[in-house]
Amino acid sequence: MINNKKKVAVLGLGEHQLSGIKLLKKEFIVFGFDADPNALSKNYVDIFYNIDFKKKELIYKICKKNKISKILSFNAEASMKSVLWINDKLENTKSTNKYIILDKIKLRSHLKRNKFPTPKFLSLKTMHLAKNSNFPAVIKPSSGSGSKGVFYSKNIIQFKKLFQKNIIHYKGKNILFEEYIPGPEYAVEGWVDKSSLFKIGAISRKKRSKLP
């Protein structure tokens, strides 16, 4: 029997990727890449490669050889640069619009322009401009992953102290001041098919750090 399913790949095979992989398998043959040889979701993909997502050139060659149509990542910001680069190579195109997801400020501005619910936010070039900001707030570098450099601040005094502690993560980046909204935080990710139908691939409740 000929398998007519298309092939896709997933970067990152941890716990938070499992629900997305299971959904993909209903429609596609799934290749998986992870630096951890014992990645939790490795047994749920059809073909597993023990390769770090940073080795994008090698992953691209494997994808091209196996005629993989698309590469995805769920709940993993760190791998998005590789995902975008590999998809551009596979599709032989370069859409600059999708690269805004790598910049938190550009992404929030885009969402706001398109009427998506977005927390109030402010972009600052230097910490000295923070005196005019509203508190409490969540402060983030304009780019990065893994919550590096992200902190909550009740007031300007606390901000200055915590910013100096995290200053290494803000080198060459703007400062994102974001309205703090209490309550549970969820990440929802998926993909859009050719009929413009959004398919939810992963929903995870994020564990929030205890506020100071």
PDB file of C-alpha atoms in Angstrom:
ATOM      1  CA  MET A   1       0.000   0.000   0.000  1.00  0.00           C
ATOM      2  CA  ILE A   2       1.392   3.371  -1.048  1.00  0.00           C
ATOM      3  CA  ASN A   3       1.562   5.983   1.698  1.00  0.00           C
ATOM      4  CA  ASN A   4       0.489   9.296   0.181  1.00  0.00           C
ATOM      5  CA  LYS A   5       0.966  11.311   3.340  1.00  0.00           C
ATOM      6  CA  LYS A   6       3.190  14.366   3.072  1.00  0.00           C
ATOM      7  CA  LYS A   7       6.260  14.624   5.250  1.00  0.00           C
ATOM      8  CA  VAL A   8       6.881  17.293   7.873  1.00  0.00           C
ATOM      9  CA  ALA A   9       9.533  17.746  10.545  1.00  0.00           C
ATOM     10  CA  VAL A  10       9.498  19.010  14.128  1.00  0.00           C
ATOM     11  CA  LEU A  11      12.410  20.674  15.938  1.00  0.00           C
ATOM     12  CA  GLY A  12      12.332  19.844  19.634  1.00  0.00           C
ATOM     13  CA  LEU A  13      10.748  16.682  21.021  1.00  0.00           C
ATOM     14  CA  GLY A  14      10.108  17.519  24.662  1.00  0.00           C
ATOM     15  CA  GLU A  15       7.025  17.268  26.847  1.00  0.00           C
ATOM     16  CA  HIS A  16       5.405  20.437  25.485  1.00  0.00           C
ATOM     17  CA  GLN A  17       5.751  19.259  21.890  1.00  0.00           C
ATOM     18  CA  LEU A  18       3.947  15.934  22.358  1.00  0.00           C
ATOM     19  CA  SER A  19       0.363  17.055  21.705  1.00  0.00           C
ATOM     20  CA  GLY A  20       1.401  18.831  18.502  1.00  0.00           C
ATOM     21  CA  ILE A  21       3.305  15.789  17.253  1.00  0.00           C
ATOM     22  CA  LYS A  22       0.331  13.504  17.917  1.00  0.00           C
ATOM     23  CA  LEU A  23      -1.940  15.779  15.906  1.00  0.00           C
ATOM     24  CA  LEU A  24       0.549  16.051  13.039  1.00  0.00           C
ATOM     25  CA  LYS A  25       0.813  12.256  12.810  1.00  0.00           C
ATOM     26  CA  LYS A  26      -2.868  12.016  11.876  1.00  0.00           C
ATOM     27  CA  GLU A  27      -2.115  13.781   8.598  1.00  0.00           C
ATOM     28  CA  PHE A  28       1.637  13.554   7.993  1.00  0.00           C
ATOM     29  CA  ILE A  29       4.720  11.394   8.235  1.00  0.00           C
ATOM     30  CA  VAL A  30       6.667  13.122  11.013  1.00  0.00           C
ATOM     31  CA  PHE A  31      10.449  13.470  11.250  1.00  0.00           C
ATOM     32  CA  GLY A  32      11.807  14.666  14.590  1.00  0.00           C
ATOM     33  CA  PHE A  33      15.055  16.404  15.578  1.00  0.00           C
ATOM     34  CA  ASP A  34      16.379  16.815  19.114  1.00  0.00           C
ATOM     35  CA  ALA A  35      19.816  17.110  20.754  1.00  0.00           C
ATOM     36  CA  ASP A  36      18.645  14.821  23.567  1.00  0.00           C
ATOM     37  CA  PRO A  37      18.935  11.149  22.560  1.00  0.00           C
ATOM     38  CA  ASN A  38      16.268  10.354  25.166  1.00  0.00           C
ATOM     39  CA  ALA A  39      13.852  13.149  24.252  1.00  0.00           C
ATOM     40  CA  LEU A  40      10.422  12.437  25.733  1.00  0.00           C
ATOM     41  CA  SER A  41       8.548  12.575  22.412  1.00  0.00           C
ATOM     42  CA  LYS A  42      11.104  10.753  20.238  1.00  0.00           C
ATOM     43  CA  ASN A  43       9.026   7.551  20.189  1.00  0.00           C
ATOM     44  CA  TYR A  44       6.024   9.392  18.777  1.00  0.00           C
ATOM     45  CA  VAL A  45       7.690  10.530  15.549  1.00  0.00           C
ATOM     46  CA  ASP A  46       8.118   8.232  12.555  1.00  0.00           C
ATOM     47  CA  ILE A  47      11.813   8.969  12.116  1.00  0.00           C
ATOM     48  CA  PHE A  48      14.099  10.418  14.803  1.00  0.00           C
ATOM     49  CA  TYR A  49      17.395  12.287  14.353  1.00  0.00           C
ATOM     50  CA  ASN A  50      19.604  13.016  17.350  1.00  0.00           C
ATOM     51  CA  ILE A  51      20.670  16.453  16.042  1.00  0.00           C
ATOM     52  CA  ASP A  52      20.712  19.854  17.769  1.00  0.00           C
ATOM     53  CA  PHE A  53      18.356  22.432  16.215  1.00  0.00           C
ATOM     54  CA  LYS A  54      21.303  24.842  15.872  1.00  0.00           C
ATOM     55  CA  LYS A  55      22.734  22.645  13.098  1.00  0.00           C
ATOM     56  CA  LYS A  56      20.287  24.115  10.615  1.00  0.00           C
ATOM     57  CA  GLU A  57      22.355  23.398   7.482  1.00  0.00           C
ATOM     58  CA  LEU A  58      22.522  19.686   8.308  1.00  0.00           C
ATOM     59  CA  ILE A  59      18.808  19.534   9.148  1.00  0.00           C
ATOM     60  CA  TYR A  60      17.991  21.307   5.877  1.00  0.00           C
ATOM     61  CA  LYS A  61      19.976  18.740   3.875  1.00  0.00           C
ATOM     62  CA  ILE A  62      18.111  15.892   5.576  1.00  0.00           C
ATOM     63  CA  CYS A  63      14.757  17.588   4.942  1.00  0.00           C
ATOM     64  CA  LYS A  64      15.546  18.219   1.295  1.00  0.00           C
ATOM     65  CA  LYS A  65      16.776  14.638   0.749  1.00  0.00           C
ATOM     66  CA  ASN A  66      13.584  13.236   2.299  1.00  0.00           C
ATOM     67  CA  LYS A  67      11.280  15.665   0.453  1.00  0.00           C
ATOM     68  CA  ILE A  68       9.933  17.197   3.659  1.00  0.00           C
ATOM     69  CA  SER A  69       7.472  19.964   2.838  1.00  0.00           C
ATOM     70  CA  LYS A  70       7.506  21.943   6.089  1.00  0.00           C
ATOM     71  CA  ILE A  71       9.326  22.141   9.405  1.00  0.00           C
ATOM     72  CA  LEU A  72       7.623  23.225  12.637  1.00  0.00           C
ATOM     73  CA  SER A  73       8.344  23.889  16.296  1.00  0.00           C
ATOM     74  CA  PHE A  74       5.965  23.924  19.254  1.00  0.00           C
ATOM     75  CA  ASN A  75       6.450  25.935  22.454  1.00  0.00           C
ATOM     76  CA  ALA A  76      10.130  26.516  21.730  1.00  0.00           C
ATOM     77  CA  GLU A  77      11.184  30.067  20.867  1.00  0.00           C
ATOM     78  CA  ALA A  78      14.880  29.166  20.763  1.00  0.00           C
ATOM     79  CA  SER A  79      14.486  27.054  17.627  1.00  0.00           C
ATOM     80  CA  MET A  80      12.422  29.559  15.616  1.00  0.00           C
ATOM     81  CA  LYS A  81      15.394  31.074  13.769  1.00  0.00           C
ATOM     82  CA  SER A  82      16.293  27.639  12.448  1.00  0.00           C
ATOM     83  CA  VAL A  83      12.650  26.867  11.592  1.00  0.00           C
ATOM     84  CA  LEU A  84      12.269  30.071   9.564  1.00  0.00           C
ATOM     85  CA  TRP A  85      15.604  29.631   7.779  1.00  0.00           C
ATOM     86  CA  ILE A  86      14.967  25.980   6.867  1.00  0.00           C
ATOM     87  CA  ASN A  87      11.431  26.671   5.619  1.00  0.00           C
ATOM     88  CA  ASP A  88      12.719  29.512   3.435  1.00  0.00           C
ATOM     89  CA  LYS A  89      15.262  27.118   1.913  1.00  0.00           C
ATOM     90  CA  LEU A  90      12.680  24.358   1.398  1.00  0.00           C
ATOM     91  CA  GLU A  91      10.231  26.766  -0.236  1.00  0.00           C
ATOM     92  CA  ASN A  92      12.962  28.701  -2.077  1.00  0.00           C
ATOM     93  CA  THR A  93      11.475  31.956  -0.788  1.00  0.00           C
ATOM     94  CA  LYS A  94      12.179  34.524   1.882  1.00  0.00           C
ATOM     95  CA  SER A  95       9.197  36.238   3.458  1.00  0.00           C
ATOM     96  CA  THR A  96      10.433  39.014   5.725  1.00  0.00           C
ATOM     97  CA  ASN A  97       6.980  39.348   7.341  1.00  0.00           C
ATOM     98  CA  LYS A  98       7.214  36.122   9.318  1.00  0.00           C
ATOM     99  CA  TYR A  99      10.540  37.128  10.857  1.00  0.00           C
ATOM    100  CA  ILE A 100       8.747  39.653  13.079  1.00  0.00           C
ATOM    101  CA  ILE A 101       8.054  36.781  15.491  1.00  0.00           C
ATOM    102  CA  LEU A 102      11.720  36.995  16.508  1.00  0.00           C
ATOM    103  CA  ASP A 103      11.207  40.540  17.810  1.00  0.00           C
ATOM    104  CA  LYS A 104       8.729  40.782  20.686  1.00  0.00           C
ATOM    105  CA  ILE A 105       8.079  44.491  20.133  1.00  0.00           C
ATOM    106  CA  LYS A 106       7.457  44.195  16.385  1.00  0.00           C
ATOM    107  CA  LEU A 107       5.201  41.195  16.998  1.00  0.00           C
ATOM    108  CA  ARG A 108       3.092  43.009  19.589  1.00  0.00           C
ATOM    109  CA  SER A 109       2.811  46.050  17.313  1.00  0.00           C
ATOM    110  CA  HIS A 110       1.649  43.817  14.465  1.00  0.00           C
ATOM    111  CA  LEU A 111      -0.943  42.092  16.668  1.00  0.00           C
ATOM    112  CA  LYS A 112      -2.244  45.423  17.936  1.00  0.00           C
ATOM    113  CA  ARG A 113      -2.605  46.832  14.400  1.00  0.00           C
ATOM    114  CA  ASN A 114      -4.606  43.757  13.440  1.00  0.00           C
ATOM    115  CA  LYS A 115      -6.992  44.080  16.407  1.00  0.00           C
ATOM    116  CA  PHE A 116      -5.711  41.104  18.412  1.00  0.00           C
ATOM    117  CA  PRO A 117      -6.074  41.393  22.209  1.00  0.00           C
ATOM    118  CA  THR A 118      -2.665  42.571  23.383  1.00  0.00           C
ATOM    119  CA  PRO A 119      -1.402  43.686  26.804  1.00  0.00           C
ATOM    120  CA  LYS A 120      -0.463  47.366  26.955  1.00  0.00           C
ATOM    121  CA  PHE A 121       3.215  47.734  26.147  1.00  0.00           C
ATOM    122  CA  LEU A 122       5.969  50.267  25.663  1.00  0.00           C
ATOM    123  CA  SER A 123       9.300  50.054  23.866  1.00  0.00           C
ATOM    124  CA  LEU A 124      12.269  51.856  25.415  1.00  0.00           C
ATOM    125  CA  LYS A 125      15.787  52.292  24.036  1.00  0.00           C
ATOM    126  CA  THR A 126      17.446  52.926  27.397  1.00  0.00           C
ATOM    127  CA  MET A 127      16.646  52.203  31.041  1.00  0.00           C
ATOM    128  CA  HIS A 128      16.668  55.925  31.852  1.00  0.00           C
ATOM    129  CA  LEU A 129      13.350  56.348  30.016  1.00  0.00           C
ATOM    130  CA  ALA A 130      11.649  53.916  32.420  1.00  0.00           C
ATOM    131  CA  LYS A 131      10.851  56.715  34.878  1.00  0.00           C
ATOM    132  CA  ASN A 132       7.876  57.626  32.658  1.00  0.00           C
ATOM    133  CA  SER A 133       6.535  54.043  32.583  1.00  0.00           C
ATOM    134  CA  ASN A 134       3.621  52.551  34.472  1.00  0.00           C
ATOM    135  CA  PHE A 135       4.183  49.966  37.191  1.00  0.00           C
ATOM    136  CA  PRO A 136       3.791  47.127  38.028  1.00  0.00           C
ATOM    137  CA  ALA A 137       5.153  45.763  34.766  1.00  0.00           C
ATOM    138  CA  VAL A 138       6.848  42.789  33.175  1.00  0.00           C
ATOM    139  CA  ILE A 139      10.143  43.743  31.536  1.00  0.00           C
ATOM    140  CA  LYS A 140      11.645  41.759  28.667  1.00  0.00           C
ATOM    141  CA  PRO A 141      14.456  42.139  26.119  1.00  0.00           C
ATOM    142  CA  SER A 142      13.060  42.692  22.618  1.00  0.00           C
ATOM    143  CA  SER A 143      14.428  39.330  21.494  1.00  0.00           C
ATOM    144  CA  GLY A 144      15.537  36.121  23.137  1.00  0.00           C
ATOM    145  CA  SER A 145      14.096  32.902  24.531  1.00  0.00           C
ATOM    146  CA  GLY A 146      13.828  30.829  27.678  1.00  0.00           C
ATOM    147  CA  SER A 147      12.672  33.865  29.724  1.00  0.00           C
ATOM    148  CA  LYS A 148      16.277  35.110  29.885  1.00  0.00           C
ATOM    149  CA  GLY A 149      16.314  38.678  31.204  1.00  0.00           C
ATOM    150  CA  VAL A 150      12.577  38.697  31.948  1.00  0.00           C
ATOM    151  CA  PHE A 151      11.511  40.102  35.310  1.00  0.00           C
ATOM    152  CA  TYR A 152       8.570  41.647  37.157  1.00  0.00           C
ATOM    153  CA  SER A 153       8.932  45.069  38.745  1.00  0.00           C
ATOM    154  CA  LYS A 154       6.658  46.862  41.216  1.00  0.00           C
ATOM    155  CA  ASN A 155       8.249  50.305  40.867  1.00  0.00           C
ATOM    156  CA  ILE A 156      11.112  52.288  39.344  1.00  0.00           C
ATOM    157  CA  ILE A 157      13.493  51.553  42.236  1.00  0.00           C
ATOM    158  CA  GLN A 158      13.021  47.814  41.914  1.00  0.00           C
ATOM    159  CA  PHE A 159      13.291  48.096  38.128  1.00  0.00           C
ATOM    160  CA  LYS A 160      16.711  49.757  38.272  1.00  0.00           C
ATOM    161  CA  LYS A 161      18.016  47.088  40.636  1.00  0.00           C
ATOM    162  CA  LEU A 162      16.713  44.132  38.613  1.00  0.00           C
ATOM    163  CA  PHE A 163      17.670  45.663  35.271  1.00  0.00           C
ATOM    164  CA  GLN A 164      21.296  45.939  36.339  1.00  0.00           C
ATOM    165  CA  LYS A 165      21.167  42.315  37.446  1.00  0.00           C
ATOM    166  CA  ASN A 166      19.896  41.257  33.992  1.00  0.00           C
ATOM    167  CA  ILE A 167      21.714  43.835  31.862  1.00  0.00           C
ATOM    168  CA  ILE A 168      23.711  41.214  29.934  1.00  0.00           C
ATOM    169  CA  HIS A 169      20.483  40.065  28.244  1.00  0.00           C
ATOM    170  CA  TYR A 170      19.676  43.590  27.004  1.00  0.00           C
ATOM    171  CA  LYS A 171      22.893  44.349  25.136  1.00  0.00           C
ATOM    172  CA  GLY A 172      21.973  45.777  21.718  1.00  0.00           C
ATOM    173  CA  LYS A 173      18.259  45.278  22.373  1.00  0.00           C
ATOM    174  CA  ASN A 174      15.317  47.516  23.169  1.00  0.00           C
ATOM    175  CA  ILE A 175      13.461  47.165  26.459  1.00  0.00           C
ATOM    176  CA  LEU A 176       9.879  45.906  26.357  1.00  0.00           C
ATOM    177  CA  PHE A 177       7.658  47.165  29.177  1.00  0.00           C
ATOM    178  CA  GLU A 178       4.499  45.085  29.293  1.00  0.00           C
ATOM    179  CA  GLU A 179       1.367  45.398  31.386  1.00  0.00           C
ATOM    180  CA  TYR A 180       1.276  42.752  34.111  1.00  0.00           C
ATOM    181  CA  ILE A 181      -1.887  40.642  33.958  1.00  0.00           C
ATOM    182  CA  PRO A 182      -2.341  38.271  36.927  1.00  0.00           C
ATOM    183  CA  GLY A 183      -3.639  34.738  36.484  1.00  0.00           C
ATOM    184  CA  PRO A 184      -2.595  31.520  34.715  1.00  0.00           C
ATOM    185  CA  GLU A 185      -0.620  31.785  31.474  1.00  0.00           C
ATOM    186  CA  TYR A 186      -1.171  29.482  28.512  1.00  0.00           C
ATOM    187  CA  ALA A 187       0.754  28.972  25.288  1.00  0.00           C
ATOM    188  CA  VAL A 188      -1.325  27.978  22.254  1.00  0.00           C
ATOM    189  CA  GLU A 189       0.431  27.004  19.033  1.00  0.00           C
ATOM    190  CA  GLY A 190      -0.505  25.362  15.773  1.00  0.00           C
ATOM    191  CA  TRP A 191      -0.484  25.847  12.031  1.00  0.00           C
ATOM    192  CA  VAL A 192      -2.685  27.173   9.236  1.00  0.00           C
ATOM    193  CA  ASP A 193      -3.554  24.823   6.373  1.00  0.00           C
ATOM    194  CA  LYS A 194      -4.274  25.769   2.746  1.00  0.00           C
ATOM    195  CA  SER A 195      -7.941  26.384   3.533  1.00  0.00           C
ATOM    196  CA  SER A 196      -6.865  28.995   6.143  1.00  0.00           C
ATOM    197  CA  LEU A 197      -8.084  26.734   8.952  1.00  0.00           C
ATOM    198  CA  PHE A 198      -6.053  27.131  12.142  1.00  0.00           C
ATOM    199  CA  LYS A 199      -5.247  23.796  13.745  1.00  0.00           C
ATOM    200  CA  ILE A 200      -4.216  23.851  17.388  1.00  0.00           C
ATOM    201  CA  GLY A 201      -1.140  21.693  17.844  1.00  0.00           C
ATOM    202  CA  ALA A 202      -0.111  22.438  21.412  1.00  0.00           C
ATOM    203  CA  ILE A 203      -1.668  24.012  24.480  1.00  0.00           C
ATOM    204  CA  SER A 204       0.418  24.229  27.625  1.00  0.00           C
ATOM    205  CA  ARG A 205      -0.005  25.980  30.939  1.00  0.00           C
ATOM    206  CA  LYS A 206       3.183  27.821  31.786  1.00  0.00           C
ATOM    207  CA  LYS A 207       4.594  27.760  35.278  1.00  0.00           C
ATOM    208  CA  ARG A 208       4.972  31.355  36.431  1.00  0.00           C
ATOM    209  CA  SER A 209       7.801  32.390  38.706  1.00  0.00           C
ATOM    210  CA  LYS A 210       6.882  33.619  42.172  1.00  0.00           C
ATOM    211  CA  LEU A 211       6.647  37.407  42.188  1.00  0.00           C
ATOM    212  CA  PRO A 212       9.097  39.346  44.393  1.00  0.00           C
TER     213      PRO A 212
END
